[in-house]
Coordinates of N, CA and C and ligand atoms in Angstrom, one line a residue:
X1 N 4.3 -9.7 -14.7 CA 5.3 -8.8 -14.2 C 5.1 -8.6 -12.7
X2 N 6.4 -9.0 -11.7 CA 6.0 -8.7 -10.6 C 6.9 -7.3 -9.7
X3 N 5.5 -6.6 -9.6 CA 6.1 -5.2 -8.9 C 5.4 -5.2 -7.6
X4 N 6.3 -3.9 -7.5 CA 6.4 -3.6 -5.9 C 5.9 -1.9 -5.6
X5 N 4.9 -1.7 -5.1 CA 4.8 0.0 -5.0 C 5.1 0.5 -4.0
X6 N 5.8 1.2 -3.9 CA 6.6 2.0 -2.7 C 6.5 3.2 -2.7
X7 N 6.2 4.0 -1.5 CA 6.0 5.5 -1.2 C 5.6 5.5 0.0
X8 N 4.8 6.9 0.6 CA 4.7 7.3 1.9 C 3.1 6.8 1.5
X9 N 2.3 6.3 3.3 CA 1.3 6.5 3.5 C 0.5 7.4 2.2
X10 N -0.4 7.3 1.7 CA -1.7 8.4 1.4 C -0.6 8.7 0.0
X11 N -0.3 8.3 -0.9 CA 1.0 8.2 -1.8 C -0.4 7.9 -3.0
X12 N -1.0 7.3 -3.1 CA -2.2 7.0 -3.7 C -1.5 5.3 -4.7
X13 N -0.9 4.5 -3.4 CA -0.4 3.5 -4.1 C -1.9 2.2 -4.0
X14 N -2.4 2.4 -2.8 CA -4.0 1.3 -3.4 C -4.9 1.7 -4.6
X15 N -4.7 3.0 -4.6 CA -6.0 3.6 -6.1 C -5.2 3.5 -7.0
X16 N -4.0 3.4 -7.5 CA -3.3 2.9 -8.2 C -3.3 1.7 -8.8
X17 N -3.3 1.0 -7.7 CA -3.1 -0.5 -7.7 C -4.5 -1.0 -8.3
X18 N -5.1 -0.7 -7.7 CA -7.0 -0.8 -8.5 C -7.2 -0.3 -10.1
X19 N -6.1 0.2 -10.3 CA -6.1 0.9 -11.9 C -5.3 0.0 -12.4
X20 N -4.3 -0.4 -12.1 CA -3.4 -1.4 -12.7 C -3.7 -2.7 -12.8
X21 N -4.9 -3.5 -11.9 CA -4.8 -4.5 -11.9 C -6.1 -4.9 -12.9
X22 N -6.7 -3.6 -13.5 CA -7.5 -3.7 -14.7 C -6.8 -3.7 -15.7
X23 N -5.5 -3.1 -16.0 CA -5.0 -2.7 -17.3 C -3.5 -4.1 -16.9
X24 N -3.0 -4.4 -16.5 CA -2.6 -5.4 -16.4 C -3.0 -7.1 -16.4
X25 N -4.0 -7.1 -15.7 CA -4.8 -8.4 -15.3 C -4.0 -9.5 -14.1
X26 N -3.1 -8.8 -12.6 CA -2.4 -9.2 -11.8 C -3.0 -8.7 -10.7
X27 N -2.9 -9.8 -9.9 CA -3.5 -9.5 -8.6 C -3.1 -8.1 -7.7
X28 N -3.4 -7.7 -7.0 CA -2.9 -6.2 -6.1 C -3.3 -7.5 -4.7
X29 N -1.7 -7.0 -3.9 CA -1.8 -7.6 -2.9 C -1.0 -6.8 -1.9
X30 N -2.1 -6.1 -0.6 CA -1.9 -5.2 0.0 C -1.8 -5.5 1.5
X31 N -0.7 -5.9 2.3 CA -0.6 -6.2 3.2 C -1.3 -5.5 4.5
X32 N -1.3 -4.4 4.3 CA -2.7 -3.5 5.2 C -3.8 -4.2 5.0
X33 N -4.4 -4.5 3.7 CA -5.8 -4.8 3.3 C -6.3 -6.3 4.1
X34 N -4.8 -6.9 4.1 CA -5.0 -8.6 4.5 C -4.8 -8.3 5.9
X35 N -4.1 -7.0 6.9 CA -3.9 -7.0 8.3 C -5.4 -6.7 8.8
X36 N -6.1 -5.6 7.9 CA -7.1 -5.3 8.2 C -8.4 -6.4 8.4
X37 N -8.1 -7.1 6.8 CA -9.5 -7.8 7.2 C -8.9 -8.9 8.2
X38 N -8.2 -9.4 8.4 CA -8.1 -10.3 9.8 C -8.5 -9.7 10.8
X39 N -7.9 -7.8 11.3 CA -8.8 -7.6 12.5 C -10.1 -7.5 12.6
X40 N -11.0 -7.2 11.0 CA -12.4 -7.3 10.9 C -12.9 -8.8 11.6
X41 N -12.3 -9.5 11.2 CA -13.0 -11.4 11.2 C -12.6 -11.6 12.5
X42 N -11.4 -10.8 13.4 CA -11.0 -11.3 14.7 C -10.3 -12.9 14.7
X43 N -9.7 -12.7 13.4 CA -8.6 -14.2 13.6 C -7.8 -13.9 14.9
X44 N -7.0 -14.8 14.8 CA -5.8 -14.4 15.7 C -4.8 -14.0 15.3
X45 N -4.4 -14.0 13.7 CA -3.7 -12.6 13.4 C -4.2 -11.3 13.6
X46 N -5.5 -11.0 13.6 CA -6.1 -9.9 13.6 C -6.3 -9.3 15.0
X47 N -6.1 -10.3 15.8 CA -6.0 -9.9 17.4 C -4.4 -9.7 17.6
X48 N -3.8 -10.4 17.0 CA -1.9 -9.4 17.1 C -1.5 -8.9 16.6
X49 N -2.6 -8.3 15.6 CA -1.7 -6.9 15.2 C -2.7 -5.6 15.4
X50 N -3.4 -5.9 15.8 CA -4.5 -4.8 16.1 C -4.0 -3.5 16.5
X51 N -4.2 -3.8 17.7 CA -3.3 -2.6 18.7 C -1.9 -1.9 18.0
X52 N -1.4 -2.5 17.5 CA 0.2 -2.5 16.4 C -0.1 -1.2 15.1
X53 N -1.0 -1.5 14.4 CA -1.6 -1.4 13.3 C -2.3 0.3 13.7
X54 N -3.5 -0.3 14.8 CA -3.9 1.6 15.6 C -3.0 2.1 15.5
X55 N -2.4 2.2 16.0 CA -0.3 2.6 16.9 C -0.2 3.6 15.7
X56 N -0.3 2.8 14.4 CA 1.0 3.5 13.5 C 2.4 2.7 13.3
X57 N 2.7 1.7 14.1 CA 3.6 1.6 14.0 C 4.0 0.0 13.0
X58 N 4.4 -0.6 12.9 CA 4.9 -1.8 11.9 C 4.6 -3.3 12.7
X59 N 4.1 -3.9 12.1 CA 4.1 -5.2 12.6 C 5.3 -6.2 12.1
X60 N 5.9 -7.1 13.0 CA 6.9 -7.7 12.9 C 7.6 -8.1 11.6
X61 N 8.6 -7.5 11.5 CA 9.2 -8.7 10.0 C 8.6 -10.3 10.1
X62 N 9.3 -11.1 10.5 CA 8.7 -12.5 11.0 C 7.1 -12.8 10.1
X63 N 6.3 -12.0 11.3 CA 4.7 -12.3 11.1 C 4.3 -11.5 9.7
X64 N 4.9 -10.8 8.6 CA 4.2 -9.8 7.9 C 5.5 -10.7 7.0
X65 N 6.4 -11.2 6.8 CA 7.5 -12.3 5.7 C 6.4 -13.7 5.4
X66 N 6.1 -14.1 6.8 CA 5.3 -15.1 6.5 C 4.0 -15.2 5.8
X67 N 3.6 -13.9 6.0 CA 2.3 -13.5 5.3 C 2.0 -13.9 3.7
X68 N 3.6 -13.1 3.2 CA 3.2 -12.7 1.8 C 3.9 -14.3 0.9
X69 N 5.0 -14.5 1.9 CA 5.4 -16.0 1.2 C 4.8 -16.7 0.9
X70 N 3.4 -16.7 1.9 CA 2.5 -18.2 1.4 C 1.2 -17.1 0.5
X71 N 1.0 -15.8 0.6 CA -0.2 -15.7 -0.5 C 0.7 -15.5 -2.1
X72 N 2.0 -15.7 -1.9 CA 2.7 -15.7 -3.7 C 2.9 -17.0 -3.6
X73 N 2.6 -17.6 -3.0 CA 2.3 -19.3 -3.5 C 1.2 -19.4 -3.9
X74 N -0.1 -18.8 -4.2 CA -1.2 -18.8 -4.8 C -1.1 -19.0 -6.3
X75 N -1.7 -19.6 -7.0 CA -1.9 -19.3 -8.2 C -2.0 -18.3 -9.0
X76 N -2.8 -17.5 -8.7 CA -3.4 -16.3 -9.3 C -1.6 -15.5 -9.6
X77 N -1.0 -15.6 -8.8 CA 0.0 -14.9 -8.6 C 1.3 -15.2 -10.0
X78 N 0.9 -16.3 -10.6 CA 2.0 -16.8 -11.3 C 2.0 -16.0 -12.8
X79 N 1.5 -15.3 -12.8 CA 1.5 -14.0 -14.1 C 2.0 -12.8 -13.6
X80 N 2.0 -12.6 -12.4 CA 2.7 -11.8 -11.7 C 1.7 -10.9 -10.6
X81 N 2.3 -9.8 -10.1 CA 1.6 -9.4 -8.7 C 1.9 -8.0 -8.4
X82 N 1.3 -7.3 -8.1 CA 1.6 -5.8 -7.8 C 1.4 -5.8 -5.9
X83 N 2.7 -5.8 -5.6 CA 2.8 -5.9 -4.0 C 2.8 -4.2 -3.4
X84 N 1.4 -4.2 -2.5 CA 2.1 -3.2 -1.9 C 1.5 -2.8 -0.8
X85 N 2.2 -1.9 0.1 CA 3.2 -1.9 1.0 C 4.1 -3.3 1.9
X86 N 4.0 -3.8 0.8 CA 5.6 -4.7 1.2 C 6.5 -4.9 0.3
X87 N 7.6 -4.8 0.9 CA 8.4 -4.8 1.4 C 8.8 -3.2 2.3
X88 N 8.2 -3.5 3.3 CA 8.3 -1.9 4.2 C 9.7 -1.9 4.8
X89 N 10.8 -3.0 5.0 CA 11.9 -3.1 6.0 C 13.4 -3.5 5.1
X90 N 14.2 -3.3 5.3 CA 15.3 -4.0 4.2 C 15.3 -5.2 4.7
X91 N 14.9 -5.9 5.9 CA 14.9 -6.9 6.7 C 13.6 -7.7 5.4
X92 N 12.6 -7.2 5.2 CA 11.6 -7.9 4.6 C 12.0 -7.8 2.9
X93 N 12.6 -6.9 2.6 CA 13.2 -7.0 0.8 C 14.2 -7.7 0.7
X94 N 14.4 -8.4 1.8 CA 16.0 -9.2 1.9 C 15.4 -10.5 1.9
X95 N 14.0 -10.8 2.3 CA 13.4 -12.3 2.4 C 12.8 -12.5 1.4
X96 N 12.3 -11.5 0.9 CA 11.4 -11.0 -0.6 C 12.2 -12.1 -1.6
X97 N 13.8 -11.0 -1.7 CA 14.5 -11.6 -2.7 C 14.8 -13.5 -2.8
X98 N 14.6 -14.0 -1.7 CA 14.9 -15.3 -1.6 C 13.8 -15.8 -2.1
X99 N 12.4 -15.4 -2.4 CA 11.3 -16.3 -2.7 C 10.7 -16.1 -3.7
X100 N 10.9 -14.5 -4.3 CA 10.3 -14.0 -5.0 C 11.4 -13.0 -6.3
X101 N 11.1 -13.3 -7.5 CA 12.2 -12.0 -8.2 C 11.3 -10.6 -8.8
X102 N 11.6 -9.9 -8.5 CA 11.1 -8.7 -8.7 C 11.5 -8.0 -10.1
X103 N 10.6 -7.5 -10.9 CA 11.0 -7.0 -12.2 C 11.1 -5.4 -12.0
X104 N 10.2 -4.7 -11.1 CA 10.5 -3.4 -11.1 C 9.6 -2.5 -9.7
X105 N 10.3 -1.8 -9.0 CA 9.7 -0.7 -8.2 C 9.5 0.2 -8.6
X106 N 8.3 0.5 -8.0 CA 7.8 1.8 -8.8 C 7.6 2.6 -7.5
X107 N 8.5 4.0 -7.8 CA 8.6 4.6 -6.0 C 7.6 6.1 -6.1
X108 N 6.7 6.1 -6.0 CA 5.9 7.2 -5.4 C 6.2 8.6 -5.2
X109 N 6.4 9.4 -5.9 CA 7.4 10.2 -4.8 C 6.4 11.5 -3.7
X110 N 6.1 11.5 -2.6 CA 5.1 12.6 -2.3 C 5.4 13.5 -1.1
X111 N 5.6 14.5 -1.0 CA 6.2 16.0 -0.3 C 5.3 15.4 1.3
X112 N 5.3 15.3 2.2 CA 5.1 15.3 3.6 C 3.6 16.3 3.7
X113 N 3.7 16.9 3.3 CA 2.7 18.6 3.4 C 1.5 17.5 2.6
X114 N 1.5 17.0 1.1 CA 0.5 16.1 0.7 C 0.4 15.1 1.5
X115 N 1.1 14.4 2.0 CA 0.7 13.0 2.4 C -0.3 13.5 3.7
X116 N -0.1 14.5 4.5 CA -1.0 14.9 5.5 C -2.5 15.6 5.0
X117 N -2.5 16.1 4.0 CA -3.7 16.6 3.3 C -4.1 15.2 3.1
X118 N -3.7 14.5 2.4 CA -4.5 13.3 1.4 C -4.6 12.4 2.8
X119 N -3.9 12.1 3.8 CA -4.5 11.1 5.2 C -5.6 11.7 5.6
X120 N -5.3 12.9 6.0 CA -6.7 13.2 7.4 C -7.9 13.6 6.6
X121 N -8.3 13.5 4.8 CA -9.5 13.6 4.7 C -9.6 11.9 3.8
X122 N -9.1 10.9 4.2 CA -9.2 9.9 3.2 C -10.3 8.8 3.5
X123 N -11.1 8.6 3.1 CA -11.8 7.5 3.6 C -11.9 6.4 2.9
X124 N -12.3 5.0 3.3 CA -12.1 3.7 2.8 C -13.2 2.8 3.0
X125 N -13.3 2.4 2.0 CA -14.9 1.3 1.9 C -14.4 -0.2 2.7
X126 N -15.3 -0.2 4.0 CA -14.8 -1.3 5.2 C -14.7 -2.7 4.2
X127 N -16.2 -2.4 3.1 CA -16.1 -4.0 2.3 C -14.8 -4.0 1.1
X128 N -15.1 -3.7 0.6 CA -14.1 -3.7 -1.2 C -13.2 -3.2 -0.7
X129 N -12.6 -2.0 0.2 CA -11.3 -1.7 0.4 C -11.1 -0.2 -0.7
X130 N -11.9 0.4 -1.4 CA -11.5 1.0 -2.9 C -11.6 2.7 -1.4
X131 N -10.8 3.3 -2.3 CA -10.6 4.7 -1.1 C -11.1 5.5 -2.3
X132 N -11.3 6.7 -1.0 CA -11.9 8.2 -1.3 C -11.4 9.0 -0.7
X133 N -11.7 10.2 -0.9 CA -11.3 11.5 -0.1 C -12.8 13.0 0.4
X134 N -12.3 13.1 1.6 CA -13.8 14.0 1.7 C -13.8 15.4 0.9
X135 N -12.1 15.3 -0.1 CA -12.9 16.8 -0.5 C -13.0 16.6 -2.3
X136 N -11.7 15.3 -2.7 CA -10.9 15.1 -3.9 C -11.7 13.9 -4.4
X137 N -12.2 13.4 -3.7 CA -12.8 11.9 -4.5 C -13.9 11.4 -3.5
X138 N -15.2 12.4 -3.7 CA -16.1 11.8 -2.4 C -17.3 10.3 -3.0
X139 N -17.9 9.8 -2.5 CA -18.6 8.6 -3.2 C -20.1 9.4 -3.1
X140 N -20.5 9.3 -4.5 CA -21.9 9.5 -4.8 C -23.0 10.3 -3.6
X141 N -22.9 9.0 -3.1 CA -23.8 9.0 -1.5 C -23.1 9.1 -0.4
X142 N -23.5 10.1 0.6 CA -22.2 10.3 1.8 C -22.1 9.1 2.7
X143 N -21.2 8.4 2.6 CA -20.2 7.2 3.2 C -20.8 6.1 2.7
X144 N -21.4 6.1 1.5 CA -22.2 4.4 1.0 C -20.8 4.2 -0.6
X145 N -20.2 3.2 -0.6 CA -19.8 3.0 -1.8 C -19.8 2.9 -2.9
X146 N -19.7 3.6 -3.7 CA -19.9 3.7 -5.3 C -19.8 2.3 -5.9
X147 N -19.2 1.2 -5.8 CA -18.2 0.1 -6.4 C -19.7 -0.7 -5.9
X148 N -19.2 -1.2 -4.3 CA -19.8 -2.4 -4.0 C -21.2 -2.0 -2.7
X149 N -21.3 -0.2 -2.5 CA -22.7 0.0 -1.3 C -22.5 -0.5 0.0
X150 N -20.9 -0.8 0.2 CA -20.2 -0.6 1.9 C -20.4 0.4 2.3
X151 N -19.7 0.2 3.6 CA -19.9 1.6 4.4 C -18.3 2.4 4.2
X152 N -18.4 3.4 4.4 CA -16.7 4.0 3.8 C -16.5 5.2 4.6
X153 N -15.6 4.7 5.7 CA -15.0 5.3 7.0 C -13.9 5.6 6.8
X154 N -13.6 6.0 8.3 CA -11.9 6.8 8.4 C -11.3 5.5 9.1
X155 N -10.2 4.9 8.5 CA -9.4 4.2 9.4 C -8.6 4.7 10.6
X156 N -8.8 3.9 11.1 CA -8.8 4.5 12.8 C -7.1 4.7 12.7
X157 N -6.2 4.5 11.8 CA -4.8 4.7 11.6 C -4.3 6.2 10.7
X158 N -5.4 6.5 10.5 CA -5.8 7.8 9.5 C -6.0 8.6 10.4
X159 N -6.2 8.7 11.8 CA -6.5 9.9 12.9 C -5.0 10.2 13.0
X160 N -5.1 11.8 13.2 CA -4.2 12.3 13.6 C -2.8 11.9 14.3
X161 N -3.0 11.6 15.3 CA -1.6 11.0 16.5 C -1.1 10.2 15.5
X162 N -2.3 9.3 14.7 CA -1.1 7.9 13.9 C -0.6 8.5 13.2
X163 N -1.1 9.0 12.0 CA -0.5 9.5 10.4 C 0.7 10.1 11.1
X164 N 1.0 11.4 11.6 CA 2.3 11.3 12.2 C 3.1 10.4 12.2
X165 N 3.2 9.4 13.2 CA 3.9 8.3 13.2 C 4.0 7.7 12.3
X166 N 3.1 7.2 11.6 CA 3.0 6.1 10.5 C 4.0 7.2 9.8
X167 N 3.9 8.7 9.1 CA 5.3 8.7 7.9 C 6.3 9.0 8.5
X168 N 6.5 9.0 10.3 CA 8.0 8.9 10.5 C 8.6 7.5 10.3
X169 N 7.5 6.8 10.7 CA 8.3 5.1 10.7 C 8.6 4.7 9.3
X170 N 7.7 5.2 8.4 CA 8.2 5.3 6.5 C 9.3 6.1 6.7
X171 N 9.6 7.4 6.7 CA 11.2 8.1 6.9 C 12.2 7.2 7.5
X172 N 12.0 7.0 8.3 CA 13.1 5.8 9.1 C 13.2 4.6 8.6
X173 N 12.4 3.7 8.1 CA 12.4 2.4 8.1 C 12.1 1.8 6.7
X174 N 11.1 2.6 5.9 CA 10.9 2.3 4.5 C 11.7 2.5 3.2
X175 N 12.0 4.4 3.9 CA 12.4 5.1 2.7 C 13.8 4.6 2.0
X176 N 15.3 3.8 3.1 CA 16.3 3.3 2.4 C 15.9 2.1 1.6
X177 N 14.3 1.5 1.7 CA 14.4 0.4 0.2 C 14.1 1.2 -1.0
X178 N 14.2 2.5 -0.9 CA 14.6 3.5 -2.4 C 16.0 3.2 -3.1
X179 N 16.9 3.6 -1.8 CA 18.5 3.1 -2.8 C 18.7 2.0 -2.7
X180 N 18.1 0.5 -1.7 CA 18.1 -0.8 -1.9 C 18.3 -0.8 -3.3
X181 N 16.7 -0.5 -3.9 CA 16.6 -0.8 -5.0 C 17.0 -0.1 -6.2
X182 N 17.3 0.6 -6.2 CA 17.9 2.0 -6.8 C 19.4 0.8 -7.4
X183 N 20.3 0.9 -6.4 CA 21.2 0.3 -6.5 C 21.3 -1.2 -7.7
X184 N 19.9 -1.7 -7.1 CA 19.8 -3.3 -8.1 C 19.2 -2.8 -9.6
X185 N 19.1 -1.6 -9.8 CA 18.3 -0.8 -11.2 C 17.4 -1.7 -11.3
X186 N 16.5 -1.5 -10.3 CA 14.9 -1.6 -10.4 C 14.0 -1.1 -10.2
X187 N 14.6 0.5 -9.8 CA 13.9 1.5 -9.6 C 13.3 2.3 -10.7
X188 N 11.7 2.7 -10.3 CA 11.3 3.6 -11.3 C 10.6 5.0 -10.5
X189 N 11.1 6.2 -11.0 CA 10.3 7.4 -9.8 C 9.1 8.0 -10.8
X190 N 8.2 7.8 -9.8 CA 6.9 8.3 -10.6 C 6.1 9.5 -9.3
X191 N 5.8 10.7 -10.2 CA 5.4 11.5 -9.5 C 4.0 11.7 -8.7
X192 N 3.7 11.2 -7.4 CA 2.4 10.9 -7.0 C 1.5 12.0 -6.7
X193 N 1.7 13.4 -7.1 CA 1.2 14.6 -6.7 C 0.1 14.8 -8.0
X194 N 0.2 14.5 -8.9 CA -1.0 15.1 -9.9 C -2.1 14.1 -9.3
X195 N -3.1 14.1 -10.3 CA -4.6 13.6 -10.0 C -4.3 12.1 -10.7
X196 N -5.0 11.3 -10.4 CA -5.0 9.7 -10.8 C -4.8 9.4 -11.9
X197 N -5.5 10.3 -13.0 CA -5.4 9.9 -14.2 C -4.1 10.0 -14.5
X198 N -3.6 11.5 -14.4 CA -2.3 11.2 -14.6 C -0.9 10.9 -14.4
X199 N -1.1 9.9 -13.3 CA 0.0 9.4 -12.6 C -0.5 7.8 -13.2
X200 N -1.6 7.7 -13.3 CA -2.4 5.9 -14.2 C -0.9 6.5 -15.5
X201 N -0.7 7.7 -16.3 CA -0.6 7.8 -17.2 C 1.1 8.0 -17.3
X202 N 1.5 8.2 -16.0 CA 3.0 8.3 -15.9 C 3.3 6.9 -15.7
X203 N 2.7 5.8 -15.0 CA 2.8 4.5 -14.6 C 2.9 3.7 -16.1
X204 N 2.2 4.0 -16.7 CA 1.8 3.3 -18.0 C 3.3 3.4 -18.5
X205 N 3.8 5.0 -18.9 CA 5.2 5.6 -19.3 C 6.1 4.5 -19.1
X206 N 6.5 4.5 -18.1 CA 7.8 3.9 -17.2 C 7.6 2.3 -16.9
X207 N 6.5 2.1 -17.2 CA 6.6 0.4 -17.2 C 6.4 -0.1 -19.1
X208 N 6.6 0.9 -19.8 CA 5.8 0.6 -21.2 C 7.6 -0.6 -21.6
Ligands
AMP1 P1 -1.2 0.3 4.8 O1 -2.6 -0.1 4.4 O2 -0.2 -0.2 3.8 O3 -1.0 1.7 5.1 O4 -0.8 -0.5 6.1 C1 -1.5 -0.3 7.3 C2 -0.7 -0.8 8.5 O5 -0.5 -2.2 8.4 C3 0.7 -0.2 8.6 O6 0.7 1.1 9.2 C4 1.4 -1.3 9.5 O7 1.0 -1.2 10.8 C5 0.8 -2.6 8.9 N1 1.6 -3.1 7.8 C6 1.2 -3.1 6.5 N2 2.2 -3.7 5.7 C7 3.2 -3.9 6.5 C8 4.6 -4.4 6.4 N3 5.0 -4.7 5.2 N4 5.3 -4.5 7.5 C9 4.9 -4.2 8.7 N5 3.7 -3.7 8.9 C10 2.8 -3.5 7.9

């Protein structure tokens, strides 16, 4: 099955995605996660989108199309894939469609007021990637990871000045691949405000 998870920042579409890709057996493929570790390793993707990425703001259709084209040429992918945050642009669901067919979006739905509660206390394990929250989901030991004993910080795009920006550039630029897809009835709305389990348990619903 290949989906696509769509919502605002802090929507809880990675801790999602880490639930599903146990109960499905499909890769979770997170284009933050792949911008990120490049600027960990200091490729040279990682050195152009760095500064981009701080910002809040979107890194190019072009360089972020090219990305995901060649990792769904992977194998692992051919049982299908839980993409997400991409397709962030109608520009990028419009190149999507040419390489890739999509069986269903699953759209997040979360009030502005949460997405700023759930960013400015979220934190994220630098190795595995698996998130927490400092008040809703803290890890065992203060900043050591439960999963894999990384270190589990604040993404420097989770400070204040960004989150802002980051869910206006979602309002402007993300939110119309709602009736994109809406339109192609591939839309599914799933409510992202309860607790994990049961939104794991609304997800299960709507894709049964
Ligand atoms: P995320 O982990 O999905 O919140 O993504 C973190 C940051 O990576 C975003 O704020 C953007 O700067 C960049 N990014 C991730 N996915 C995309 C995309 N599909 N298009 C453009 N920029 C992206």
């Amino acid at each position: 099955m290949n989906l696509i998870f769509l919502g605002p920042p802090g929507a809880g579409k990675g801790t999602l995605a880490a639930r599903v890709v146990e109960i499905l057996h499909i890769p979770h493929i997170s284009t933050g996660a792949i911008f990120r570790t490049a600027i960990a390793a200091q490729s040279p993707l990682g050195k152009k989108v760095k500064a981009i990425i701080d910002d809040g703001k979107l890194v190019d259709d072009a360089t972020t199309i090219a990305l995901v084209r060649e990792r769904l040429m992977q194998t692992d992918t051919h049982a299908g894939y839980i993409l997400d945050g991409f397709p962030r642009t109608i520009a990028q669901a419009e190149a999507l469609a040419e390489f890739s067919a999509v069986d269903k979006v699953i759209n997040f739905d979360l009030p502005d007021s949460a997405v700023l509660e759930r960013l400015s206390g979220r934190r994220v394990c630098k190795n595995c990637g698996l998130n927490y929250h400092v008040i809703f989901n803290k890890p065992a030991q203060d900043g050591v990871c439960d999963s894999c004993g990384g270190q589990v910080y604040t993404r420097v795009d989770d400070r204040e000045e960004a989150i802002a920006k980051r869910l206006a550039v979602y309002r402007e630029q993300t939110e119309p691949l709602i009736g994109f897809y809406r339109d192609k009835g591939l839309l599914v709305d799933v409510d992202a405000s309860p607790s994990v389990e049961k939104v794991v348990e609304n997800f299960k619903a709507v894709i049964a």
